[in-house]
Amino acid sequence: MTGLTVLPLLLWLCAAYFVGIYLFVGGFLLVRLEVNRTSGCADVLQPGEEPLDFCQARPRFRRTVVLIIDALKIDFARFDPTNASPRPHENKLPVLQETLSARPAHSRLYAFRADPPTTTMQRIKGFTTGSLPTFVDVGNNFASSAILEDNLIHQLGRMGKRVVFMGDDTWENLFPRKFHRSLPFPSFNVKDLHTVDNGILQHLYTTMVGDDWDVLLAHFLGVDHCGHRFGPDHPAMAYKLTQMDGVIRSVMERLQDDTLLVVMGDHGMTDTGDHGGESQKETDAALFLYSPSPIFAGPPSQDEPDVVPQTDLVPTLALLLGIPIPFSSVGQVLLPLFPPHQQAGGAAGRLSQLEALWINTKQVNRFLETYSGLARDISPERLAELKADFARLAASYLGSVGEGRPPPPQLASSLQAYLTSVRDTCRATWARFNPLKMAGGLAVLALACLTCFVTSELSVVLTQEKRAGLKAPAAVALAAAAGVAAAQLLTRGYVEAAWCLAAGTVGSQLLFLWRAWRASRLSRWLSPRRLLVPSVAVPLLRCASLFSDSYVIYEGRVVTFLLLSLALYVPVHLNWNGHLLPPTPDPLKSAGLLPSPALSPAAVRKESGTLCGCLGLLVVCAYLSLCFHGCREEQGLCQPSPFLSPLSRLQDNQLKNLYYGVSVSSLAVCAYLLRLCLCHYGNLNASGGAVFAARWVLPLLCVCAGLHWAVSAAPEDGFRKLAELIRVAQLALPRAAFCLLGAGLSLVWADPLTVFVKARPAASARSSALPPPRYRASTGISPQAELHHLIPQIYQRMRRSLEDGEAGGGGGEEDHRPAVEAYGLGTVYSAPLLLFCGLLGVGLLLLHPEGMTLSFLLLLLEMVALLHIHASSATLSGAAGSDPGGFSVPWTPVVAWALAATQFFHATGHLPTFPSIQWGAAFVGFPDGHAGTILPASLVTLNTFASHILFAVCFREQDNVRRPRDYSSRILQKRTGKRTNTKLMFEACGFLVSSVFLLVGVTLVLRVDVAVGRWFKTLVPDASR
Amino acid sequence: MWDHEIRAMASTHAIIASSVFMATVLPAVFVPGFSVYGTHLLWIYSVSVAVAAVSVSVFWLLGISPPTKKHTLGYKMSRLFRSCLYFFLSCLFFHTVVVLYGAPLIESALETFSLAVLLTSLTTLRCLCVLGPNVQAWIRVFSRHGAMSVWDTCLQITVACTLIGAWVGAFPIPLDWDRPWQVWPVSCSLGAMIGYLTGLVVAPAWIHYHRKQLTYKCK
């Protein structure tokens, strides 16, 4: 059985991809371990020996007001009096300049340099924890983005300071339940310039005059939103900045002597008002410090820094407020805010510059020690160097303090140098790739892609050629792996698994390719001319597009564009080969230019009609699916699709009802189409498990889903009496749906046959699935040839029309024939797969917002359209019959299929970024949260890769051997930008998930295969009797 | 083998290309502030009109259009009317295709339609000139064995070049370079134009190079 040789091939290919990805990711992903320890008063960092309790001492400032103005670029804050005609964003904050010149000892303005990525959430993390960002912060919390590392807010809370927060609701997600009082406002709508700011202003002043706060955080969003919407050169920006000027003035008037005012931006903006990247315009924000009592020694001196890294605010604020510095901070204190050593003696609680630096140094050293104990990514030599430095500095400092003599003058600068070098080391470590591993991974992946392409294009040759199967490549793989392991043991003394795996994979791939080469003169296939064929060029373009940030941002549209190009290429290509139209009769035939046409003109016309119709359907589906896209943070003028938000968030009742109606009806249409299709092919007549699933489980599942939506969308206060019932229903309905889903899937699995046998098992059996397709698939006679046999044709036609009438399917045979011919197998195979896919689809739909039903409907239609296009083009080009068993699939539909999967990844509202993961999916059926992490994680994974899953499962419908492995070719990237990093993660995960489900799909088919075989065995004696 | 035709073709293409050049340069003299990027729509229309007028007149003078069966005025009028209708329908078709490829639906409908007009006058109009208002013949021409004369082969090449140029022209749009030619539909129409000009150059050259291999069935 061909299928049984296919499965190992498939497994082998998947394994090759996995190895490639593993190798690449191992060299690429930058992981910084989060150290989940917090600083406490006990382990503080006393300067000197005296056991003075640091936390008990009176801090320099009792209270502080932090005004965060999102995207307050340093250019906005500077004031140029000579500028006669300022642009809208210039000279709009005169209050800063006035204060700076009138009270130089009270205020300072610095450029505040952020570490990219310059997005708000990352920045908030940066200037509260003081640590550097990396690609993956491995946290152990789930379904929330709360910061677990030690941070300022946490320390403030521990010390009993009352933190009052107002503004951007991102903070509320990052620090849940950490604030004494919190007034979050929605930050989602970028077009809304005023809600957040006005909300803050309503409460800011009243809170300030009150006395129930120690730290007041206010995060204004107006400037940022204005930048996104209008750009900096717009009157609205002038208005917004002038408003901020007024706010700073009024806050300064209300400050008391023991209060520090910090005005800062979290990042800058480009000239178009966007941010996220690492250009200096985006990283340089403003930092303005002010206190009614003098804090600085005098006007700014020459040796003060101009630019302050964002992490430096953390230790500075911590020491000024008298709290321990957060554990993982790598910032260094801002020296100008502390008095020099000689003057510090008098006032208690005023740390001198040296003392502050010493505390800071000890804290950084402690973090370094802890971190290097947990992770080994900092190089040991560097670590030893830093340790020696610290020991030297500690001896020098402690010695001078102990003896009471003034410390050596250069001590402060060497402490600073130590802190800087630690930070640089950390930055270098957390931003370092392993290029060798990456290159190895890329090579493996590239080879795997090539193998895939070769197997797809040359499957006919290969299946005949390689009877020996994969034994030789497997043996080579083992040998190579063992050889590399031995070599590693000999030279280095230890074995690194990744390299052994890679060697094995490469070895087996090379052998496979070499054999393919020998078998079929591969060089002919890889000429540059063939690479220009769209079906190859499109995946290559897709690969290339991922090198560019801009294309990654617009990926959804790019994929749709490419899919449409590929789809339009199909009829053009057919026409070029003269297959689309019935050939003009006389001259061609007589001249013998074309082989005599296998299909009659009428059949050609019909096929062409189907092709064009399906093409139209595909195009329309693809176009409509653009309506369901979400928005990336980088896309300034983008409005996320209204279907993406769950119904319960809608306020307008009428709109809610409308949306609900649309969702439910499209769900019903989905189910009805499935059923109609099965019915039409006569698969619903039998009495097996699969049919039961189709008849009862699927509709029940749909009803459950609909009810669940209704319940979860019900307004909280509308039905007070039913509250208990609603709660129960919210719990029970999705769980019931999951149970049904499981039951349905296992039924289909256990008894996939949908063939109905009547008592007369001869040719007149009623199932349409039985005789004609088996006839074709088993004998391998091409349908075209079959059409030439007039009598069987008439006979079949009569019989089919009879059957169609009995099955009550309607529609006649027009659709029936191409489908059968295309898959080369009967609906014996397609029906359970279709059912499986339908069940899974409804189950996955349950995890999505309700509005996505429409998108799923489009997905279904597009799948059908793609299959039909493939079917008719195969028929038209006369290729369908050339390959017995239908195990050959050209590369074009494979690529189209993969593109469609990615397209619907986007069209179900997903984006390859972490903030866009729909965490809500984890709470479907578990409204009270989870105990473990595996279940919700799997739910979210299912949600995120729903489209990949569906497409993967159904992929078998269309082909047997080949998978859309240009996925991996997409991972063939050496990306550098932060945006692409996340993209890589998502691609890799998507690939893993889809390959797993692909295997599920294929095994399901093999299961069907086995069942069909057994059934035939029982049937044959019956018939012969 | 086809020397005469190739020479005619080369000179025709030279005339058309120079008309494109003139249509780009001349308005700059008469219209203040004219530039290809700044007043893009004006450029599109001036080029379209120039190409259309020159192609129609040149092909009419050369007499390449298929011989009409009847010579009555009414028949000629109906041919003319059908040609105009096909021209308009083709504009609509290109508009739809461009929108489906991702052009904004409502916002810049005028720009999109102008691009459709440009594409039509570069491709469909030539089909009309060479093959007459006969969709069947158009579809037939674009197949491997469909070309029945040197002019048909030339038509294949120019149309393919134009469409590929427009397709490639869409690539730079998402990039964040902030160049004036990245604005919709400047890059696409420029791409189409460049593709068309390339086609004009390539077609005679290719045919000349392959003139030994070319065989055509008589009509």
Short mmCIF file of C-alpha atoms in Angstrom, two decimals, chain B residues 2-165:
data_model
loop_
_atom_site.label_atom_id
_atom_site.label_comp_id
_atom_site.label_asym_id
_atom_site.label_seq_id
_atom_site.Cartn_x
_atom_site.Cartn_y
_atom_site.Cartn_z
CA TRP B 2 10.46 38.50 -41.30
CA ASP B 3 12.77 41.38 -41.97
CA HIS B 4 10.17 43.65 -43.39
CA GLU B 5 7.80 43.18 -40.49
CA ILE B 6 10.54 43.52 -37.95
CA ARG B 7 11.68 46.77 -39.41
CA ALA B 8 8.13 48.08 -39.45
CA MET B 9 7.69 46.94 -35.90
CA ALA B 10 10.86 48.60 -34.70
CA SER B 11 9.94 51.91 -36.27
CA THR B 12 6.39 51.67 -34.91
CA HIS B 13 7.74 51.05 -31.45
CA ALA B 14 10.16 53.92 -31.79
CA ILE B 15 7.27 56.21 -32.68
CA ILE B 16 5.21 55.00 -29.72
CA ALA B 17 8.11 55.34 -27.32
CA SER B 18 8.84 58.84 -28.51
CA SER B 19 5.17 59.71 -28.08
CA VAL B 20 5.42 58.56 -24.48
CA PHE B 21 8.48 60.74 -24.08
CA MET B 22 6.73 63.74 -25.60
CA ALA B 23 3.66 63.17 -23.46
CA THR B 24 5.90 63.35 -20.42
CA VAL B 25 7.88 66.39 -21.52
CA LEU B 26 5.41 68.57 -23.36
CA PRO B 27 2.91 69.15 -20.53
CA ALA B 28 5.79 70.42 -18.45
CA VAL B 29 6.05 73.29 -20.92
CA PHE B 30 2.38 74.14 -20.95
CA VAL B 31 1.20 73.27 -17.48
CA PRO B 32 2.95 75.08 -14.65
CA GLY B 33 4.02 72.79 -11.84
CA PHE B 34 3.73 69.61 -13.88
CA SER B 35 5.74 66.66 -12.63
CA VAL B 36 5.40 62.93 -12.89
CA TYR B 37 4.97 62.50 -9.14
CA GLY B 38 3.24 65.72 -8.23
CA THR B 39 0.55 65.79 -10.87
CA HIS B 40 0.51 62.10 -11.40
CA LEU B 41 -3.01 61.77 -12.71
CA LEU B 42 -2.35 64.36 -15.36
CA TRP B 43 0.72 62.45 -16.44
CA ILE B 44 -1.22 59.20 -16.58
CA TYR B 45 -3.89 60.68 -18.75
CA SER B 46 -1.53 62.51 -21.04
CA VAL B 47 0.52 59.36 -21.58
CA SER B 48 -2.60 57.25 -22.05
CA VAL B 49 -4.04 59.61 -24.61
CA ALA B 50 -0.74 59.87 -26.47
CA VAL B 51 -0.18 56.14 -26.56
CA ALA B 52 -3.75 55.49 -27.59
CA ALA B 53 -3.77 58.07 -30.37
CA VAL B 54 -0.40 57.07 -31.74
CA SER B 55 -1.05 53.33 -31.63
CA VAL B 56 -4.45 53.61 -33.25
CA SER B 57 -3.19 55.82 -36.05
CA VAL B 58 0.01 53.87 -36.66
CA PHE B 59 -1.67 50.50 -36.71
CA TRP B 60 -4.42 51.87 -38.90
CA LEU B 61 -1.87 53.28 -41.31
CA LEU B 62 0.07 50.04 -41.35
CA GLY B 63 -3.09 48.13 -41.95
CA ILE B 64 -2.43 45.39 -39.50
CA SER B 65 -5.94 45.19 -38.19
CA PRO B 66 -7.76 42.10 -39.38
CA PRO B 67 -9.56 42.63 -42.63
CA THR B 68 -13.18 43.45 -42.15
CA LYS B 69 -15.59 41.24 -43.91
CA LYS B 70 -18.11 43.87 -44.70
CA HIS B 71 -17.40 47.37 -45.74
CA THR B 72 -20.68 48.97 -44.89
CA LEU B 73 -20.64 52.06 -42.77
CA GLY B 74 -23.02 50.50 -40.29
CA TYR B 75 -20.71 47.57 -39.71
CA LYS B 76 -17.76 49.85 -39.23
CA MET B 77 -19.75 51.93 -36.80
CA SER B 78 -20.71 48.90 -34.81
CA ARG B 79 -17.09 47.77 -34.72
CA LEU B 80 -16.07 51.15 -33.46
CA PHE B 81 -18.81 51.12 -30.88
CA ARG B 82 -17.83 47.65 -29.70
CA SER B 83 -14.21 48.69 -29.48
CA CYS B 84 -15.14 51.62 -27.26
CA LEU B 85 -17.32 49.36 -25.14
CA TYR B 86 -14.51 46.84 -24.74
CA PHE B 87 -12.14 49.61 -23.84
CA PHE B 88 -14.45 50.77 -21.07
CA LEU B 89 -15.16 47.24 -19.86
CA SER B 90 -11.48 46.53 -19.77
CA CYS B 91 -10.96 49.62 -17.60
CA LEU B 92 -13.57 48.28 -15.20
CA PHE B 93 -11.95 44.85 -15.26
CA PHE B 94 -8.52 46.19 -14.45
CA HIS B 95 -10.00 48.38 -11.74
CA THR B 96 -11.63 45.36 -10.12
CA VAL B 97 -8.49 43.29 -10.34
CA VAL B 98 -6.38 46.04 -8.86
CA VAL B 99 -8.83 46.52 -6.00
CA LEU B 100 -8.83 42.79 -5.33
CA TYR B 101 -5.08 42.86 -5.23
CA GLY B 102 -5.34 45.24 -2.31
CA ALA B 103 -5.86 48.76 -3.59
CA PRO B 104 -8.06 50.90 -1.35
CA LEU B 105 -11.68 50.45 -2.32
CA ILE B 106 -13.12 53.90 -1.79
CA GLU B 107 -10.41 56.26 -0.67
CA SER B 108 -8.47 56.71 -3.89
CA ALA B 109 -10.90 55.29 -6.41
CA LEU B 110 -9.96 57.94 -8.95
CA GLU B 111 -6.28 57.05 -8.77
CA THR B 112 -7.07 53.37 -9.10
CA PHE B 113 -9.29 54.00 -12.07
CA SER B 114 -6.61 56.11 -13.70
CA LEU B 115 -4.19 53.24 -13.33
CA ALA B 116 -6.80 50.98 -14.91
CA VAL B 117 -7.11 53.40 -17.81
CA LEU B 118 -3.35 53.43 -18.27
CA LEU B 119 -3.16 49.64 -18.21
CA THR B 120 -6.03 49.41 -20.66
CA SER B 121 -4.48 51.80 -23.12
CA LEU B 122 -1.18 49.96 -22.89
CA THR B 123 -2.57 46.45 -23.25
CA THR B 124 -6.20 46.19 -24.32
CA LEU B 125 -5.94 48.94 -26.86
CA ARG B 126 -3.15 47.12 -28.60
CA CYS B 127 -5.24 43.96 -28.64
CA LEU B 128 -8.04 46.01 -30.17
CA CYS B 129 -5.71 47.39 -32.79
CA VAL B 130 -4.15 44.11 -33.75
CA LEU B 131 -7.02 41.68 -33.32
CA GLY B 132 -10.15 43.78 -33.43
CA PRO B 133 -12.96 43.56 -30.89
CA ASN B 134 -12.91 39.79 -30.59
CA VAL B 135 -12.40 38.41 -27.09
CA GLN B 136 -12.06 34.85 -28.31
CA ALA B 137 -9.13 35.86 -30.44
CA TRP B 138 -7.56 37.71 -27.50
CA ILE B 139 -7.71 34.64 -25.34
CA ARG B 140 -6.38 32.52 -28.14
CA VAL B 141 -3.42 34.78 -28.74
CA PHE B 142 -2.10 34.23 -25.26
CA SER B 143 -1.29 30.59 -25.69
CA ARG B 144 1.84 28.87 -26.84
CA HIS B 145 0.60 28.10 -30.31
CA GLY B 146 -1.84 30.96 -30.54
CA ALA B 147 0.24 33.58 -32.30
CA MET B 148 -0.52 33.76 -35.99
CA SER B 149 1.83 36.48 -37.07
CA VAL B 150 4.83 38.44 -35.93
CA TRP B 151 2.50 41.10 -34.62
CA ASP B 152 0.77 38.57 -32.39
CA THR B 153 4.06 37.51 -30.85
CA CYS B 154 4.92 41.14 -30.33
CA LEU B 155 1.55 41.65 -28.66
CA GLN B 156 2.23 38.75 -26.31
CA ILE B 157 5.56 40.20 -25.27
CA THR B 158 4.45 43.77 -24.71
CA VAL B 159 1.32 42.84 -22.79
CA ALA B 160 3.19 40.40 -20.55
CA CYS B 161 5.92 42.97 -19.90
CA THR B 162 3.40 45.66 -19.04
CA LEU B 163 1.45 43.50 -16.62
CA ILE B 164 4.55 42.11 -14.94
CA GLY B 165 5.87 45.65 -14.65
#
